[in-house]
Short mmCIF file of C-alpha atoms in Angstrom, two decimals:
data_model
loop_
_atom_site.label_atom_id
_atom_site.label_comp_id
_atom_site.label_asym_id
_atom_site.label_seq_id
_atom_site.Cartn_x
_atom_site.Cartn_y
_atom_site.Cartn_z
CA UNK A 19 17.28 -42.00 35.42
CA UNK A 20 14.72 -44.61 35.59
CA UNK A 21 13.05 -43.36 32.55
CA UNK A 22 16.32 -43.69 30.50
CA UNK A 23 17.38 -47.05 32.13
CA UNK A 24 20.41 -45.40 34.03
CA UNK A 25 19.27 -46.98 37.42
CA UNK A 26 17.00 -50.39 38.26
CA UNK A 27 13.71 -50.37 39.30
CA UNK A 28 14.73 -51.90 42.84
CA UNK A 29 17.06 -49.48 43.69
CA UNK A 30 14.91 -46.43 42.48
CA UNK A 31 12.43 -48.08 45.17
CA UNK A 32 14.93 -48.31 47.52
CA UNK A 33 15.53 -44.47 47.17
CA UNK A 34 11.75 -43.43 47.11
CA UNK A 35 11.97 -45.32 50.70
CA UNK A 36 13.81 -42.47 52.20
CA UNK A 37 11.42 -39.98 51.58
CA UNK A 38 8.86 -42.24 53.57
CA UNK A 39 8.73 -39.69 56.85
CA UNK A 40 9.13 -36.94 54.69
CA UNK A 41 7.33 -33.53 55.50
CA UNK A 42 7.99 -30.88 52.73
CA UNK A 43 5.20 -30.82 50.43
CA UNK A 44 7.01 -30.24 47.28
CA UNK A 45 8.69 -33.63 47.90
CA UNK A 46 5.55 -35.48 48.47
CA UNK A 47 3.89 -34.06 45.27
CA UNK A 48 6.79 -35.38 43.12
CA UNK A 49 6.46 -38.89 45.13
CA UNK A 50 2.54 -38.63 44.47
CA UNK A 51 3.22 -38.06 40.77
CA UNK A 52 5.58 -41.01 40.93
CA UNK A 53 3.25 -43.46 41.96
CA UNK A 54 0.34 -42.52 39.94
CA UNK A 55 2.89 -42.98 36.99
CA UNK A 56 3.85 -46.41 38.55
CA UNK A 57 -0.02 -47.40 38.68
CA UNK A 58 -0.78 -46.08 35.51
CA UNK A 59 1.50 -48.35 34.00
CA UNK A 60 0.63 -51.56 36.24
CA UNK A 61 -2.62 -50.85 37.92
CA UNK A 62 -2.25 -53.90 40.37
CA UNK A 63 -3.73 -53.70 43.86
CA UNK A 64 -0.27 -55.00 45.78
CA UNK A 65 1.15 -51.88 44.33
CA UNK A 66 -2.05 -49.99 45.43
CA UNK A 67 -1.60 -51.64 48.98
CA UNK A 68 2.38 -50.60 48.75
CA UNK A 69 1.60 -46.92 48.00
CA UNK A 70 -0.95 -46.96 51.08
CA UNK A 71 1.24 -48.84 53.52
CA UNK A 72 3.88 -45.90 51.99
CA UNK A 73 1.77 -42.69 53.59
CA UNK A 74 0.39 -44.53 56.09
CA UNK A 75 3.52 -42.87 58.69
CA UNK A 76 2.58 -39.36 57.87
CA UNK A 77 -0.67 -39.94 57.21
CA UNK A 78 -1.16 -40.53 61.25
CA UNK A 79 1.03 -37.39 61.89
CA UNK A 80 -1.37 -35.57 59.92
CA UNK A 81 -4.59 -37.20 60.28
CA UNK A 82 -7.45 -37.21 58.13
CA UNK A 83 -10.19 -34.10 60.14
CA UNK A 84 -10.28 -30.93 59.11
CA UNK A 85 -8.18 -28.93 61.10
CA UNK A 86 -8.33 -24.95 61.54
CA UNK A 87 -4.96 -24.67 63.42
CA UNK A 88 -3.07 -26.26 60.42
CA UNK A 89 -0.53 -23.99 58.73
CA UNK A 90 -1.09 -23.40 54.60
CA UNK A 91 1.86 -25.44 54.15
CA UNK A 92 0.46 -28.47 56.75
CA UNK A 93 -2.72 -28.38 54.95
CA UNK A 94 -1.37 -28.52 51.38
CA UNK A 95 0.68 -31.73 52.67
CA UNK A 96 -2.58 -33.22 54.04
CA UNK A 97 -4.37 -32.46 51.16
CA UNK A 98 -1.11 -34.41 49.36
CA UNK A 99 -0.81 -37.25 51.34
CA UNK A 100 -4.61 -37.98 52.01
CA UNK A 101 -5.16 -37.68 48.38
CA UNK A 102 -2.99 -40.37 47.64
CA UNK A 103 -3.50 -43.05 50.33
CA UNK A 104 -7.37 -42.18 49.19
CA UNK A 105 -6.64 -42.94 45.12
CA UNK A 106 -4.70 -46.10 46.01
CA UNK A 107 -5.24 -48.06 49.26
CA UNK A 108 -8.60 -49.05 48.83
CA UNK A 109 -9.65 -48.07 52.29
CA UNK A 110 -13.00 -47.74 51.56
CA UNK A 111 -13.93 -46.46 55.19
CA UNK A 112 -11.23 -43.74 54.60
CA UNK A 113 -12.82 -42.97 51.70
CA UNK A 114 -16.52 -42.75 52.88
CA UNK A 115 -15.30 -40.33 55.25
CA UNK A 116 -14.89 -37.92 52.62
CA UNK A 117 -18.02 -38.82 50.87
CA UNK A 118 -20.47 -38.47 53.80
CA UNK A 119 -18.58 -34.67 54.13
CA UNK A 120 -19.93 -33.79 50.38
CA UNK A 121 -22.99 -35.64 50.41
CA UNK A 122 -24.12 -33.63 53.90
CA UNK A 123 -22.33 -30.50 52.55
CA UNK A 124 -20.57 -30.41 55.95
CA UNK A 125 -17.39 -29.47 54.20
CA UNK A 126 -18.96 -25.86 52.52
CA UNK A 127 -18.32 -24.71 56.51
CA UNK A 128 -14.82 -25.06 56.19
CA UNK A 129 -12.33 -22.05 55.42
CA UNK A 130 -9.37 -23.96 54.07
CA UNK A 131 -9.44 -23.87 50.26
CA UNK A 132 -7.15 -26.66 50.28
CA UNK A 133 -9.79 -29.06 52.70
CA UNK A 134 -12.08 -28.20 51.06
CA UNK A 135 -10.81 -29.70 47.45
CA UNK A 136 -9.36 -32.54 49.28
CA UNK A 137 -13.39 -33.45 50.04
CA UNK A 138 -14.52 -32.68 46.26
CA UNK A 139 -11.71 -35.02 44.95
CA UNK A 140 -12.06 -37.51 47.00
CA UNK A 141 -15.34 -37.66 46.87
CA UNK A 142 -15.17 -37.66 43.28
CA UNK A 143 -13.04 -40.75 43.24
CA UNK A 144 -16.77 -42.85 44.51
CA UNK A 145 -18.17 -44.12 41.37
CA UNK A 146 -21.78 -43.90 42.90
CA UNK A 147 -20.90 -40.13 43.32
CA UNK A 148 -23.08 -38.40 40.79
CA UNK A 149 -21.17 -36.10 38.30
CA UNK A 150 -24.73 -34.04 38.17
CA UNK A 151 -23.98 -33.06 41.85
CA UNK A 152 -20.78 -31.65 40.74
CA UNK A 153 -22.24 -29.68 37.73
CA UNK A 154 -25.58 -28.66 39.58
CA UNK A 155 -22.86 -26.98 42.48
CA UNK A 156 -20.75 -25.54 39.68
CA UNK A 157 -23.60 -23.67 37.95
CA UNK A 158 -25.15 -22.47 41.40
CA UNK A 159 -21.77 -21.16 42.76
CA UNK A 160 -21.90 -18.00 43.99
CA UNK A 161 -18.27 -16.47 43.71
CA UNK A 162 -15.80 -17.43 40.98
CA UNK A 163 -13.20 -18.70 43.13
CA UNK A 164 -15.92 -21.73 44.21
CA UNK A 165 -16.89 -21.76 41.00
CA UNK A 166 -13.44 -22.63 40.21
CA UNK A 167 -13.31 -25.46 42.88
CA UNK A 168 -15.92 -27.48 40.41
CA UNK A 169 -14.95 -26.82 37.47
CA UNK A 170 -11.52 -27.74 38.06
CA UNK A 171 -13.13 -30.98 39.66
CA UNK A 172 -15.56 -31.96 36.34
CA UNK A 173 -13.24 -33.83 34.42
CA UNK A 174 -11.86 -36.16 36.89
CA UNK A 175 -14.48 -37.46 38.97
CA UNK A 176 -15.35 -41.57 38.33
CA UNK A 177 -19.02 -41.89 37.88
CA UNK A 178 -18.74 -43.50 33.91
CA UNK A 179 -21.97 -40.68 32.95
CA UNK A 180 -18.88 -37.93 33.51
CA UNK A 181 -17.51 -37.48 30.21
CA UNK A 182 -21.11 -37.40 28.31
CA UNK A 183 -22.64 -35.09 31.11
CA UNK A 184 -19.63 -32.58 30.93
CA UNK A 185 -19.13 -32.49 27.49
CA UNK A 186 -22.46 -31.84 26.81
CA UNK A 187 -22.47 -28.89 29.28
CA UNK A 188 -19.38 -27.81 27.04
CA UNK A 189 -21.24 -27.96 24.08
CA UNK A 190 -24.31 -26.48 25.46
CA UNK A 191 -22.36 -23.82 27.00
CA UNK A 192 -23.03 -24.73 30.58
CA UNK A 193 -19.37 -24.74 31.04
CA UNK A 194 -17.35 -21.77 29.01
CA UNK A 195 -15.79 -22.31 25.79
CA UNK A 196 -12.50 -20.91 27.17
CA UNK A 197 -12.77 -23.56 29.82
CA UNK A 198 -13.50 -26.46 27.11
CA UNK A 199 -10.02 -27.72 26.16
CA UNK A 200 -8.87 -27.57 29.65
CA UNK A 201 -11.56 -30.29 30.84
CA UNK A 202 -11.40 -31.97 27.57
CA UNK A 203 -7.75 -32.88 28.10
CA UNK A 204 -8.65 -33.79 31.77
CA UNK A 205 -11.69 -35.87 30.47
CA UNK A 206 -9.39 -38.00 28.11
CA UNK A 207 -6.64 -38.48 30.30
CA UNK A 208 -8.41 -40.33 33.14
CA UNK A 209 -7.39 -43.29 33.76
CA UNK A 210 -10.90 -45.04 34.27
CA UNK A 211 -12.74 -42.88 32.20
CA UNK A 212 -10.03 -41.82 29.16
CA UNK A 213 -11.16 -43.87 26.24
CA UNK A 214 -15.04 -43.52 26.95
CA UNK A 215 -14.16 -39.76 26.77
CA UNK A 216 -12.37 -39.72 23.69
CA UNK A 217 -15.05 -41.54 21.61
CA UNK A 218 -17.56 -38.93 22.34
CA UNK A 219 -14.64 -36.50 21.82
CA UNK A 220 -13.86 -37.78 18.17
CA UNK A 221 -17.84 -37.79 17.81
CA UNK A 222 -18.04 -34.13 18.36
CA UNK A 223 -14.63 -32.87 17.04
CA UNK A 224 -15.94 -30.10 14.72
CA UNK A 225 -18.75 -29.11 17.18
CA UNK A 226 -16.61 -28.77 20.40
CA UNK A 227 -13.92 -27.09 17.98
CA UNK A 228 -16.79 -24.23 17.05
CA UNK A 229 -17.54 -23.51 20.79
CA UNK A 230 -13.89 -23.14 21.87
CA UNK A 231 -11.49 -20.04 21.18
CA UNK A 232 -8.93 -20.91 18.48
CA UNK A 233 -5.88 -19.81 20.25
CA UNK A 234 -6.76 -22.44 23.63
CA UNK A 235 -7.93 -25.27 21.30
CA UNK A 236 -4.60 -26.72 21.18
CA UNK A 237 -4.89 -27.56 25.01
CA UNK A 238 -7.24 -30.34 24.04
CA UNK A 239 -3.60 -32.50 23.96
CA UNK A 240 -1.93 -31.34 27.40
CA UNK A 241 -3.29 -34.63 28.79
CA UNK A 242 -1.46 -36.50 25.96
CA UNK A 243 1.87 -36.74 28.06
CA UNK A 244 -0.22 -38.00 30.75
CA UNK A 245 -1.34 -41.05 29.09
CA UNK A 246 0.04 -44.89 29.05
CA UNK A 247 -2.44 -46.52 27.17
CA UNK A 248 -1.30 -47.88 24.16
CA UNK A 249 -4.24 -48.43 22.04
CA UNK A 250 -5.54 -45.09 23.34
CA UNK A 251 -2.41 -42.84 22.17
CA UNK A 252 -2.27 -44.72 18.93
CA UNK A 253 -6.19 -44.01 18.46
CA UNK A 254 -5.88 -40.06 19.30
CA UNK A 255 -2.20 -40.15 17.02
CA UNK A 256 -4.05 -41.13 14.00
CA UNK A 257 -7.06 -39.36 14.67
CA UNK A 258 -5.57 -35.65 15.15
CA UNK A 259 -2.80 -36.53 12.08
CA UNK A 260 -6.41 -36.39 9.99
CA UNK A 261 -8.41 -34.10 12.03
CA UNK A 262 -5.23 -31.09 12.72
CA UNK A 263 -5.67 -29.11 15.66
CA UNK A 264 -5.90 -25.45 13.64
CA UNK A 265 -2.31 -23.24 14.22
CA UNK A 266 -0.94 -26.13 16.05
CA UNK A 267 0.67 -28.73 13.92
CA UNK A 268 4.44 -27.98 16.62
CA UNK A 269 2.41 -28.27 19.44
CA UNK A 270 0.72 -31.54 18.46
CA UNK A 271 4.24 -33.15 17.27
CA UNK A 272 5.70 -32.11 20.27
CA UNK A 273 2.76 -34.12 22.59
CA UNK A 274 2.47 -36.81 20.41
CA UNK A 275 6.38 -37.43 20.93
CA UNK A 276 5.80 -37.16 24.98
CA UNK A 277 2.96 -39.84 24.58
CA UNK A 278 5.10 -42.36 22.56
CA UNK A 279 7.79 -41.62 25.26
CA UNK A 280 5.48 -43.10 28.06
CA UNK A 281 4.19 -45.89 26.18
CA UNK A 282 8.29 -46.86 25.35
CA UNK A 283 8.65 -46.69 28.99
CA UNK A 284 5.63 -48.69 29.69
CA UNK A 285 6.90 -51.01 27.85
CA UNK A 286 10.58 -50.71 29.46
CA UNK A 287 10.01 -51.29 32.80
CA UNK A 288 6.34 -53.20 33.00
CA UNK A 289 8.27 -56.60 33.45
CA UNK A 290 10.02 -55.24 36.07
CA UNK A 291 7.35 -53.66 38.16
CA UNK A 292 4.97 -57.22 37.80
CA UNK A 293 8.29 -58.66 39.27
CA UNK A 294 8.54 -56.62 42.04
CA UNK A 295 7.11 -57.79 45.34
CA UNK A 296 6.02 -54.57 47.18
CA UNK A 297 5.32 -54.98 50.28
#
């Protein structure tokens, strides 16, 4: 409704606000994807301070320890709800908590899968947290489901060296073709690192095109409907109208539309969110 201007931005806050001692987790992923959306679109730290105040209720419930009494579906709220006061509140000693677990390697003790990527993506979200760390612990993994933990990690961690250092590896074959277009769509939808990504993406277009299996190559766009930066979308728009995705000219229309549909409601409903005191 808000999307399509059926209902106004201060009463679709005034309905989020009921969900604010919620405890099913398939609720609090749709409010996390809600608010990244919202910050996306107006990165402004009130907002960040909003979405923080916002978990802060559950967040105590729940705390922030590793726990190995917690149910699946406890820790998969956790994992939700820590995630999200950790992306936005800019409690940095919240954060370091998670950082001093990866940097001793305290958390590789744990059991719970879900923990345990709570740790790698906050983590991640550190700047001074090297991407090399991440790769060196993907390539040394010794199953495939840890394995898995990295590599699904790679392209959204915010040290600025992560989009060169993992598409090289992608190139290189350090990380699987198959793999490629997966973290390639990851890599150019972050929201720090997006456009840094996409340069070295347009650089190596034919290259990363050879080491990738036809038939996933197309997955290079599923980040497109992901994105609300104008100048970006327009960039990539022109770019893959003159360098076509092979056997997927209906798939490329189709997330091209999805990305002009954000940047419409960017431009919809930015007014209204730099109006809005939250608090």
């Amino acid at each position: 409704s808000l999307r399509i201007n059926q209902v106004s931005l201060d009463d679709f806050m005034d309905l989020l606000a009921l969900y604010k001692h919620e405890k099913d987790k398939n609720i609090w992923a749709l409010v996390s994807g809600i608010f990244s959306t919202m910050y996306k679109i107006y990165p402004d730290q009130n907002l960040g301070t909003f979405i923080g105040k916002f978990c802060k209720p559950s967040l105590e419930v729940l705390g922030k320890e590793y726990s190995e009494n917690s149910s699946q579906e406890e820790s998969q709220l956790r994992s939700i709800i820590c995630g999200l006061y950790a992306k936005y509140s800019n409690d940095k000693e919240f954060n370091n908590y998670f950082v001093d677990l990866f940097e001793t390697n305290k958390y590789e003790e744990y059991n719970d899968g879900n923990y345990y990527n709570l740790v790698l993506s906050i983590a991640g979200m550190d700047p001074s947290v090297s991407v090399t760390k991440y790769l060196d612990k993907f390539i040394q993994a010794e199953t495939p489901q840890i394995e898995g933990r990295y590599r699904s990690m790679l392209w959204g961690l915010s040290d600025p060296k992560t989009p060169e250092v993992v598409l090289n590896a992608i190139l290189e074959g350090t990380i699987r073709g198959a793999d490629g277009p997966y973290i390639v769509s990851g890599l150019i939808s972050h929201t720090e690192n997006g456009e840094a990504a996409w340069m070295i993406v347009k650089d190596n277009w034919d290259n990363l095109l050879k080491v990738m299996p036809e038939w996933t190559s197309s997955r290079i766009l599923d980040g497109l409907p992901s994105i609300y930066n104008e100048a970006l979308g327009k960039d990539i728009e022109k770019f893959v109208a003159s360098n076509p995705l092979p056997s997927a000219e209906k798939i490329t229309k189709q997330k091209i539309e999805r990305l002009n549909a954000n940047i419409k409601f960017k431009n919809l409903i930015i007014n209204s969110l730099k109006k809005t005191r939250f608090e």
